[in-house]
Amino acid sequence: MESGVHAMQQNIRMFSRFDVIPVIQTTHSHAKTVSNGAIDVGGLGARATSNPRANVAMKPSTSGLSVFAHPSHHSQHSNHDHHSFRRRTNSGGSGPDVEPEKSVTATLKPEHAGKKTLFRSVSAGESVKQNHASKFVAVDVDTSLYPWTIRYRRVLGRVRFMIALTVVYWILVTCAFALFYYHVFVCCSQIRRIAYLLYVWGHLLLLIISTLAIMLQASEMHDVMGIYSELKYILLNCVIWSLVIFVLMAIGDFENDTALLWIWCPSLLNGINALIMMRPLDLYAIDDEQTMQFAHMYSTENASATKTEHERGQVTTSILFCLYKARFIVCNAFHVNPKYLKHKLRFQNGAGGENGAHSRVSITHTSHNKASGGHLTLKEVLKMKHGFSGLAAHLVKELSLENLLFLVEYMQLKKFVLHNELLEEECVKWRIEIAPEIIDESMNEDLLKSKCYMSTEDSYHVVLSMFHYLYQHYIDRSSVASVNVSYQCVTHIKYTMGKVFLFTDHTSTDGKEEKDFQNDVFSSGVMDMDIIEQLIDSFDTAALQVFRLLYSDSFTRFSKTKEYELLLEQSREM
Amino acid sequence: MGGCMSDSQDTTDRNVEREIEKDKKQDTRAHKLLLLGAGGSGKSTFFKQLKAIHGEGHNDREKEGFKRQIHGQVVESIQLLIRQCKTVTKDPLPGIKDEDDEPFGNDDLDDARLSNSLKVEMTETEIAQFKIAKEFDQSCQYLLEIHGSRSALTEQLVTHVKSLWNECPAIQAMFEHRNKIGIPDSSAFFFNDIERIGRSDYTPDHKDIVLARYRTTGMTEKEFHIKDAVFKVLDVGGQRNERKKWIHFFDGVTAVLFVVSLTCYDEVPFEDVTDLAADVTLMNSMLESIKVFEDTLDFECFQKTGFILFFNKADLMQEKIKRVPITNAFPNYKGPQEFKPSVDYISKYFLSLNRVPEREMLLRFFFEYVLFVNYW
C-alpha cells in the first residue's frame, strides 16, 4: 500500500515529463546539437526527468536578479558543471543524493535513464517526502478515507452488477409480500388492501417528494456530475410508473393474483431509479477500446454500404454494431452526458492508433489549404508535430522555452479536466490545439488512463495539485522558469490560488507549509468546482499573454529560420 | 566490421571537431556585444535600428512580422485603456463575469485596493473624467472580446478604435496616465495613423518598425559587419524573469551596451503595473534600471569589460521634462527642471555607480530616429 501511494504521488507530481529548468539551464551548451537535427522534445523531456529534485532544490532568493547569486556555477554550462552544482545543492538538503554518474547515462540514453530515474525516485519514495520536490504533491490517494461507494466504484459501477442488484431486490420484495399474503393478510381483505395502497402510492409519493427536495438543492449547487438531469429522469420514471399502476388498478378488480403484479411495479421502479442514480460506469463512459471498436465498425459499415458482396462476411460485425448502436441509443435516452461521448470520440481520434491518423491528416489538410498563401500562423505550427518540435528547438536556442512549456502544460491540464469531466467544455474556455502526439506523449500515461478508477474527488485534487505545480514553476517570481506576464495577472493568480492553498510567499518554513497545504486540501473535503473555474480564468489571462508574447516576438523570428522554410514546404507537400 | 564502425565514427567526430573549430575561430574574430537594460528601455529598438542601418535591412517577411506586432500593440493598448477606464470608474467589465457566479476574483481585489488607495487621491470629478460615455459601449464590448492571437485589423476594428481614440475624452484622459499603466508612448502614433495601418495592403515603413513596441523574450543574436570588424550583437528581454537568463551570455563579452530610457523616471515597470493608484516615486523603471545596472557592474565577469551607456528616448525626455521633474527617481536632484542639467545629473549618477576606475565607460545619447548623435 505504502509504495503504491508513493508511486501515485510520483506520477502525479510529474504530470508531464517536461521539467523545464534543466532544459533551460543546459540549453546553451545543447543549443547546437538540438538545432542540428535531433529535434526531439521527448528526448528533452526524458533528460529533464533525470533530476527533478535538483531543480526545485535550487531556490533562488526572491530578488529579480537572483541568479547572480551563483555566478561561478553558471558561467559554463557544460554537463559536468551542471552535476557539480546539483551535488552541491543536494548535499545541503536532507534528501537522497542523486548520483551524477547516473545522470550522465541519462543524457546518453534518454529512454533508459528516464525509466531508471523514475524507478529510483519511486523506490526512494519515503524520503521524497522530506524533500522540497514533493511540495507540490497534493494528492495522497489513500482510498480508505473515502466512502465505500467511491472505494468500490470499479466494482459497483458495472451494468452487470446493477442488474443483479435489481433482480435480487425484486425477488426479495416479491417473496416478502408472498409471505405476508398467505399468512398475515388472510384474515381481512380490507387491511390487505390498505397495506397495498400504502406500499405502492406511499412509495411513489416518498420518491417524488425526496427527488423534488434534492432537485431544489441541486439547482443551487454547481452541478458537475449532472445530477440535476438524472433527477429529472427519475421524476419522469415515477410519473410513468404511477400511470401504469393507475391503469392496472382501473382494469383489475383487485383480485389476489393481480395484487402481486402491483408489487412488481415499485420494485422495478426502484431498480431503474437505482440504475439512473448510480450511473454505472460502463454504460455512460465507454471504455476506450470499445470506442475504438465502434469507430472501426462505423467505418466498415460505411464501406459495406458500397460493397454489398462483403455483407455476408460482416453479419457478425453488423450484429455487434447493432448492439453498440443500441447501447448508444440507451446512452442518449438517459441523456446524462452525450457531450462526453462526442468529446471522447473526438479525443480518441486525435489520440493515436490508425483511426486517429486519418482524422489528423484531414485536420492538417484544412489548415494547409488555408495557409496556401505561404504563411503559417503560430496556431497552425503548434498543431503540427514537426512544427511544434521545430519551434521548441528554436526557443531552446533563444532561451525562452518556458513560454511554450507553460502553454503545453496548461493545455494538458485542461485536457485532464475535460477528460475527467470535471467541467463542461464551455467552462474550460480558451484552448489552443497543440499537436496531439506531443500532448499525449509528454503527459503522464496514468493520468489519462486514470478515468476508470479515479473518482471525481481524486481528479479534483489532482487538478489542484497541477495548478500548484504550474504556479510554482511558471508564475512564482522566484522560480527559475517564470514566464513574462504582467503584475496584475500574477496578483490575480496569487489571489485565486490563495483561496485554495494556504501558502506563504516565503518558502522558508517548508515543512510547515507543506503540512498546511495538504491539510487545507484534505480538510476542506468539499469539491468546489467554482474554484477550478476561477483558477482557469486567472491562468487563462496568463496563458493568453504568453501566447501573445510568443506570437509577436519569438514566432516572428522563428518564421525567418530554415526550419520554418522546411516546415512550409512540408505542409505544402501534404 | 568493427573497423568500419570506428571509421565512420571517426569521420563524424572529425566533422564535429572541425565545426567546433570553425565556430571558435569566428567567435574570437567577432566582438561580442551584449545589449542589456531594464524592460522597455529600447534594447530591441536599438537592435532593429542596427539591423536597418548596418545589416541587410528588413525583408518582406520581417515586415509582415512587424505588421503583426504593430497590430497587436494597437489592440492591446486600446484594450488596456478601456479596461483601466472601467476599473477606475468601477464599471463592470462586460463578458467576463458569469451570470450566476460570485463576482470575479480580480474585481474583488481591485475594488479592495481601489477603495483603499484611490479614493484618497482622486476626487469624484477626477474619476468622472475616465467614465466612458454610453455611446461607446458597443465599441468597448467589441474590442474587449478580441482574443490575443487574432490581431489582424479588420475594418470594423479600425472604425471602433478610431471613434474611441478621437471622440472619447475618457480614453484620451487615461492615455495621459500611460506611464502608470504601461502603455508605450508610440501607441498614440499608431492610433493617429490607424487608417493607414488598418489598410490591407499596409506595409510598415522604417518609422513604424522603429516605433513598434513589443516585449522580447529570450535572446536573439545577429552579426554585423561594419567595415572590417565583425560585431555579434545579442539582444535580450529586459523583464525580471528574462534577466535570469542573462547569465548565459556573459562569457567572453567585449562590451556591454547598457540601454537606459531617459523618460522612464515616471514609468511603472511592466511587472508592477496595477492601476492609476500606483505611486511612481516608490517604484519606477529608472530605479529599476539603476538596480539592474548596479547588479551588472558588480558581476565578476564584467570587472574588465567595457560598458557603453546608451541614454535612449532623449527626444521624448525633452518633452517630458517640462511636465515631470526627475526628482521622482533622483530625490537629491536640486537643479532646474530643464533638459540639459537633468540629463547631466542622470549620466553622472550612472557613472558614479562604477566602482572600478580602470573600467572603460562610454556615454552615448540617441534620439528616436537619429542614430548615434554624440551629445558631448
Short mmCIF file of N, CA, C and O in Angstrom, two decimals, chain A residues 354-425:
data_model
loop_
_atom_site.label_atom_id
_atom_site.label_comp_id
_atom_site.label_asym_id
_atom_site.label_seq_id
_atom_site.Cartn_x
_atom_site.Cartn_y
_atom_site.Cartn_z
N GLU A 354 -4.65 3.87 -35.68
CA GLU A 354 -4.77 4.14 -37.11
C GLU A 354 -5.95 5.03 -37.41
O GLU A 354 -5.93 5.82 -38.34
N ASN A 355 -6.99 4.88 -36.61
CA ASN A 355 -8.15 5.74 -36.85
C ASN A 355 -7.78 7.19 -36.68
O ASN A 355 -8.23 8.05 -37.41
N GLY A 356 -6.96 7.41 -35.68
CA GLY A 356 -6.57 8.78 -35.38
C GLY A 356 -5.82 9.40 -36.53
O GLY A 356 -6.01 10.57 -36.85
N ALA A 357 -4.99 8.59 -37.17
CA ALA A 357 -4.15 9.13 -38.23
C ALA A 357 -4.98 9.78 -39.33
O ALA A 357 -4.64 10.84 -39.83
N HIS A 358 -6.09 9.12 -39.65
CA HIS A 358 -6.91 9.68 -40.73
C HIS A 358 -7.40 11.07 -40.40
O HIS A 358 -7.26 12.00 -41.17
N SER A 359 -7.99 11.15 -39.24
CA SER A 359 -8.60 12.43 -38.90
C SER A 359 -7.53 13.51 -38.77
O SER A 359 -7.73 14.65 -39.11
N ARG A 360 -6.36 13.08 -38.27
CA ARG A 360 -5.32 14.07 -38.11
C ARG A 360 -4.91 14.63 -39.47
O ARG A 360 -4.73 15.82 -39.63
N VAL A 361 -4.79 13.72 -40.42
CA VAL A 361 -4.43 14.17 -41.75
C VAL A 361 -5.45 15.18 -42.25
O VAL A 361 -5.10 16.22 -42.79
N SER A 362 -6.71 14.87 -42.00
CA SER A 362 -7.73 15.78 -42.53
C SER A 362 -7.63 17.14 -41.85
O SER A 362 -7.80 18.17 -42.48
N ILE A 363 -7.29 17.12 -40.57
CA ILE A 363 -7.17 18.40 -39.86
C ILE A 363 -6.05 19.22 -40.48
O ILE A 363 -6.23 20.38 -40.83
N THR A 364 -4.91 18.59 -40.66
CA THR A 364 -3.80 19.34 -41.20
C THR A 364 -4.09 19.80 -42.62
O THR A 364 -3.66 20.86 -43.03
N HIS A 365 -4.85 18.97 -43.31
CA HIS A 365 -5.19 19.36 -44.68
C HIS A 365 -5.91 20.70 -44.71
O HIS A 365 -5.55 21.58 -45.46
N THR A 366 -6.91 20.79 -43.89
CA THR A 366 -7.69 22.02 -43.93
C THR A 366 -6.81 23.21 -43.57
O THR A 366 -6.91 24.26 -44.18
N SER A 367 -5.95 22.98 -42.60
CA SER A 367 -5.14 24.12 -42.17
C SER A 367 -4.20 24.54 -43.30
O SER A 367 -3.87 25.70 -43.45
N HIS A 368 -3.78 23.58 -44.09
CA HIS A 368 -2.85 23.93 -45.15
C HIS A 368 -3.54 24.60 -46.31
O HIS A 368 -2.95 25.43 -46.99
N ASN A 369 -4.75 24.20 -46.51
CA ASN A 369 -5.47 24.91 -47.56
C ASN A 369 -5.57 26.38 -47.22
O ASN A 369 -5.44 27.24 -48.07
N LYS A 370 -5.78 26.59 -45.95
CA LYS A 370 -5.88 27.97 -45.51
C LYS A 370 -4.53 28.68 -45.68
O LYS A 370 -4.46 29.84 -45.98
N ALA A 371 -3.48 27.90 -45.45
CA ALA A 371 -2.17 28.51 -45.42
C ALA A 371 -1.50 28.49 -46.79
O ALA A 371 -0.30 28.53 -46.90
N SER A 372 -2.30 28.43 -47.83
CA SER A 372 -1.70 28.31 -49.15
C SER A 372 -0.96 29.59 -49.54
O SER A 372 -0.15 29.59 -50.44
N GLY A 373 -1.26 30.65 -48.84
CA GLY A 373 -0.59 31.91 -49.16
C GLY A 373 0.88 31.91 -48.82
O GLY A 373 1.59 32.85 -49.14
N GLY A 374 1.36 30.86 -48.19
CA GLY A 374 2.78 30.79 -47.89
C GLY A 374 3.12 31.18 -46.48
O GLY A 374 4.27 31.35 -46.15
N HIS A 375 2.11 31.33 -45.64
CA HIS A 375 2.40 31.65 -44.25
C HIS A 375 1.69 30.67 -43.34
O HIS A 375 0.60 30.22 -43.64
N LEU A 376 2.34 30.39 -42.27
CA LEU A 376 1.70 29.57 -41.25
C LEU A 376 1.54 30.44 -40.01
O LEU A 376 2.43 31.20 -39.67
N THR A 377 0.40 30.32 -39.39
CA THR A 377 0.26 31.05 -38.14
C THR A 377 0.82 30.20 -37.02
O THR A 377 1.11 29.02 -37.20
N LEU A 378 0.96 30.82 -35.89
CA LEU A 378 1.52 30.09 -34.75
C LEU A 378 0.65 28.91 -34.38
O LEU A 378 1.13 27.83 -34.06
N LYS A 379 -0.64 29.11 -34.47
CA LYS A 379 -1.56 28.02 -34.13
C LYS A 379 -1.36 26.84 -35.04
O LYS A 379 -1.36 25.69 -34.61
N GLU A 380 -1.19 27.13 -36.31
CA GLU A 380 -1.01 26.04 -37.26
C GLU A 380 0.29 25.31 -37.01
O GLU A 380 0.37 24.09 -37.13
N VAL A 381 1.30 26.07 -36.68
CA VAL A 381 2.59 25.45 -36.40
C VAL A 381 2.49 24.54 -35.18
O VAL A 381 3.00 23.43 -35.18
N LEU A 382 1.80 25.01 -34.18
CA LEU A 382 1.68 24.21 -32.96
C LEU A 382 0.89 22.94 -33.21
O LEU A 382 1.09 21.94 -32.54
N LYS A 383 -0.01 23.00 -34.16
CA LYS A 383 -0.85 21.84 -34.42
C LYS A 383 -0.05 20.70 -35.04
O LYS A 383 -0.40 19.55 -34.90
N MET A 384 1.01 21.06 -35.75
CA MET A 384 1.80 20.02 -36.41
C MET A 384 2.88 19.54 -35.47
O MET A 384 3.48 20.32 -34.74
N LYS A 385 3.15 18.27 -35.55
CA LYS A 385 4.16 17.71 -34.66
C LYS A 385 5.53 18.31 -34.97
O LYS A 385 6.25 18.77 -34.09
N HIS A 386 5.86 18.31 -36.28
CA HIS A 386 7.17 18.84 -36.64
C HIS A 386 7.24 20.33 -36.35
O HIS A 386 8.28 20.84 -35.95
N GLY A 387 6.12 20.96 -36.57
CA GLY A 387 6.10 22.40 -36.29
C GLY A 387 6.39 22.67 -34.84
O GLY A 387 7.22 23.50 -34.50
N PHE A 388 5.75 21.89 -34.01
CA PHE A 388 5.93 22.10 -32.58
C PHE A 388 7.38 21.86 -32.18
O PHE A 388 8.00 22.68 -31.50
N SER A 389 7.92 20.73 -32.63
CA SER A 389 9.28 20.43 -32.19
C SER A 389 10.28 21.42 -32.79
O SER A 389 11.26 21.78 -32.14
N GLY A 390 10.00 21.85 -34.01
CA GLY A 390 10.88 22.85 -34.60
C GLY A 390 10.88 24.13 -33.81
O GLY A 390 11.93 24.70 -33.51
N LEU A 391 9.68 24.54 -33.47
CA LEU A 391 9.56 25.78 -32.69
C LEU A 391 10.23 25.61 -31.33
O LEU A 391 10.92 26.50 -30.85
N ALA A 392 10.04 24.43 -30.74
CA ALA A 392 10.65 24.19 -29.43
C ALA A 392 12.17 24.28 -29.54
O ALA A 392 12.82 24.90 -28.69
N ALA A 393 12.72 23.68 -30.60
CA ALA A 393 14.17 23.73 -30.75
C ALA A 393 14.64 25.17 -30.92
O ALA A 393 15.67 25.58 -30.38
N HIS A 394 13.85 25.92 -31.67
CA HIS A 394 14.21 27.33 -31.87
C HIS A 394 14.18 28.08 -30.54
O HIS A 394 15.07 28.87 -30.24
N LEU A 395 13.17 27.81 -29.76
CA LEU A 395 13.04 28.50 -28.48
C LEU A 395 14.15 28.10 -27.52
O LEU A 395 14.60 28.91 -26.71
N VAL A 396 14.60 26.85 -27.63
CA VAL A 396 15.72 26.43 -26.79
C VAL A 396 16.93 27.30 -27.12
O VAL A 396 17.63 27.77 -26.24
N LYS A 397 17.13 27.55 -28.39
CA LYS A 397 18.25 28.38 -28.78
C LYS A 397 18.10 29.79 -28.25
O LYS A 397 19.06 30.45 -27.89
N GLU A 398 16.88 30.25 -28.22
CA GLU A 398 16.64 31.62 -27.75
C GLU A 398 16.42 31.70 -26.26
O GLU A 398 16.13 32.77 -25.73
N LEU A 399 16.50 30.57 -25.60
CA LEU A 399 16.33 30.53 -24.15
C LEU A 399 14.96 31.01 -23.69
O LEU A 399 14.84 31.69 -22.69
N SER A 400 13.98 30.71 -24.47
CA SER A 400 12.64 31.10 -23.99
C SER A 400 11.67 29.94 -24.12
O SER A 400 10.51 30.13 -24.43
N LEU A 401 12.18 28.77 -23.86
CA LEU A 401 11.33 27.59 -23.98
C LEU A 401 10.20 27.58 -22.95
O LEU A 401 9.15 27.00 -23.17
N GLU A 402 10.46 28.23 -21.83
CA GLU A 402 9.47 28.14 -20.75
C GLU A 402 8.10 28.65 -21.18
O GLU A 402 7.08 28.17 -20.69
N ASN A 403 8.09 29.56 -22.13
CA ASN A 403 6.79 30.06 -22.61
C ASN A 403 5.98 28.94 -23.23
O ASN A 403 4.81 28.75 -22.93
N LEU A 404 6.65 28.20 -24.09
CA LEU A 404 5.96 27.12 -24.78
C LEU A 404 5.58 26.01 -23.81
O LEU A 404 4.48 25.46 -23.87
N LEU A 405 6.49 25.71 -22.91
CA LEU A 405 6.22 24.63 -21.96
C LEU A 405 5.03 24.99 -21.08
O LEU A 405 4.21 24.14 -20.76
N PHE A 406 4.96 26.24 -20.71
CA PHE A 406 3.82 26.67 -19.90
C PHE A 406 2.53 26.42 -20.67
O PHE A 406 1.57 25.87 -20.13
N LEU A 407 2.53 26.81 -21.92
CA LEU A 407 1.32 26.61 -22.73
C LEU A 407 0.97 25.13 -22.81
O LEU A 407 -0.17 24.73 -22.62
N VAL A 408 1.98 24.31 -23.08
CA VAL A 408 1.71 22.89 -23.26
C VAL A 408 1.18 22.29 -21.97
O VAL A 408 0.16 21.58 -21.97
N GLU A 409 1.82 22.62 -20.87
CA GLU A 409 1.39 22.00 -19.62
C GLU A 409 0.01 22.51 -19.21
O GLU A 409 -0.79 21.77 -18.65
N TYR A 410 -0.24 23.74 -19.53
CA TYR A 410 -1.56 24.27 -19.20
C TYR A 410 -2.63 23.59 -20.05
O TYR A 410 -3.71 23.26 -19.58
N MET A 411 -2.28 23.36 -21.31
CA MET A 411 -3.25 22.67 -22.17
C MET A 411 -3.44 21.23 -21.71
O MET A 411 -4.53 20.68 -21.81
N GLN A 412 -2.37 20.64 -21.20
CA GLN A 412 -2.51 19.28 -20.67
C GLN A 412 -3.45 19.28 -19.47
O GLN A 412 -4.27 18.38 -19.32
N LEU A 413 -3.32 20.29 -18.66
CA LEU A 413 -4.22 20.39 -17.52
C LEU A 413 -5.66 20.48 -17.99
O LEU A 413 -6.54 19.79 -17.49
N LYS A 414 -5.87 21.33 -18.99
CA LYS A 414 -7.24 21.49 -19.47
C LYS A 414 -7.76 20.19 -20.05
O LYS A 414 -8.93 19.85 -19.90
N LYS A 415 -6.86 19.49 -20.71
CA LYS A 415 -7.27 18.22 -21.28
C LYS A 415 -7.67 17.26 -20.18
O LYS A 415 -8.65 16.53 -20.30
N PHE A 416 -6.88 17.27 -19.11
CA PHE A 416 -7.19 16.39 -18.00
C PHE A 416 -8.54 16.74 -17.40
O PHE A 416 -9.34 15.86 -17.07
N VAL A 417 -8.79 18.03 -17.27
CA VAL A 417 -10.07 18.47 -16.71
C VAL A 417 -11.22 17.97 -17.58
O VAL A 417 -12.21 17.43 -17.09
N LEU A 418 -11.05 18.10 -18.88
CA LEU A 418 -12.10 17.66 -19.79
C LEU A 418 -12.23 16.15 -19.75
O LEU A 418 -13.33 15.60 -19.74
N HIS A 419 -11.10 15.51 -19.71
CA HIS A 419 -11.08 14.06 -19.77
C HIS A 419 -11.80 13.46 -18.57
O HIS A 419 -12.47 12.45 -18.69
N ASN A 420 -11.65 14.10 -17.44
CA ASN A 420 -12.28 13.57 -16.24
C ASN A 420 -13.63 14.22 -15.97
O ASN A 420 -14.15 14.09 -14.87
N GLU A 421 -14.13 14.95 -16.94
CA GLU A 421 -15.48 15.53 -16.83
C GLU A 421 -15.65 16.40 -15.60
O GLU A 421 -16.70 16.38 -14.97
N LEU A 422 -14.59 17.06 -15.21
CA LEU A 422 -14.74 17.93 -14.05
C LEU A 422 -15.57 19.16 -14.40
O LEU A 422 -16.31 19.68 -13.58
N LEU A 423 -15.41 19.60 -15.61
CA LEU A 423 -16.15 20.79 -16.02
C LEU A 423 -16.73 20.55 -17.41
O LEU A 423 -16.27 19.70 -18.16
N GLU A 424 -17.71 21.32 -17.72
CA GLU A 424 -18.27 21.27 -19.06
C GLU A 424 -17.29 21.92 -20.02
O GLU A 424 -16.42 22.69 -19.63
N GLU A 425 -17.48 21.60 -21.27
CA GLU A 425 -16.50 22.06 -22.23
C GLU A 425 -16.46 23.58 -22.34
O GLU A 425 -15.40 24.16 -22.56
#
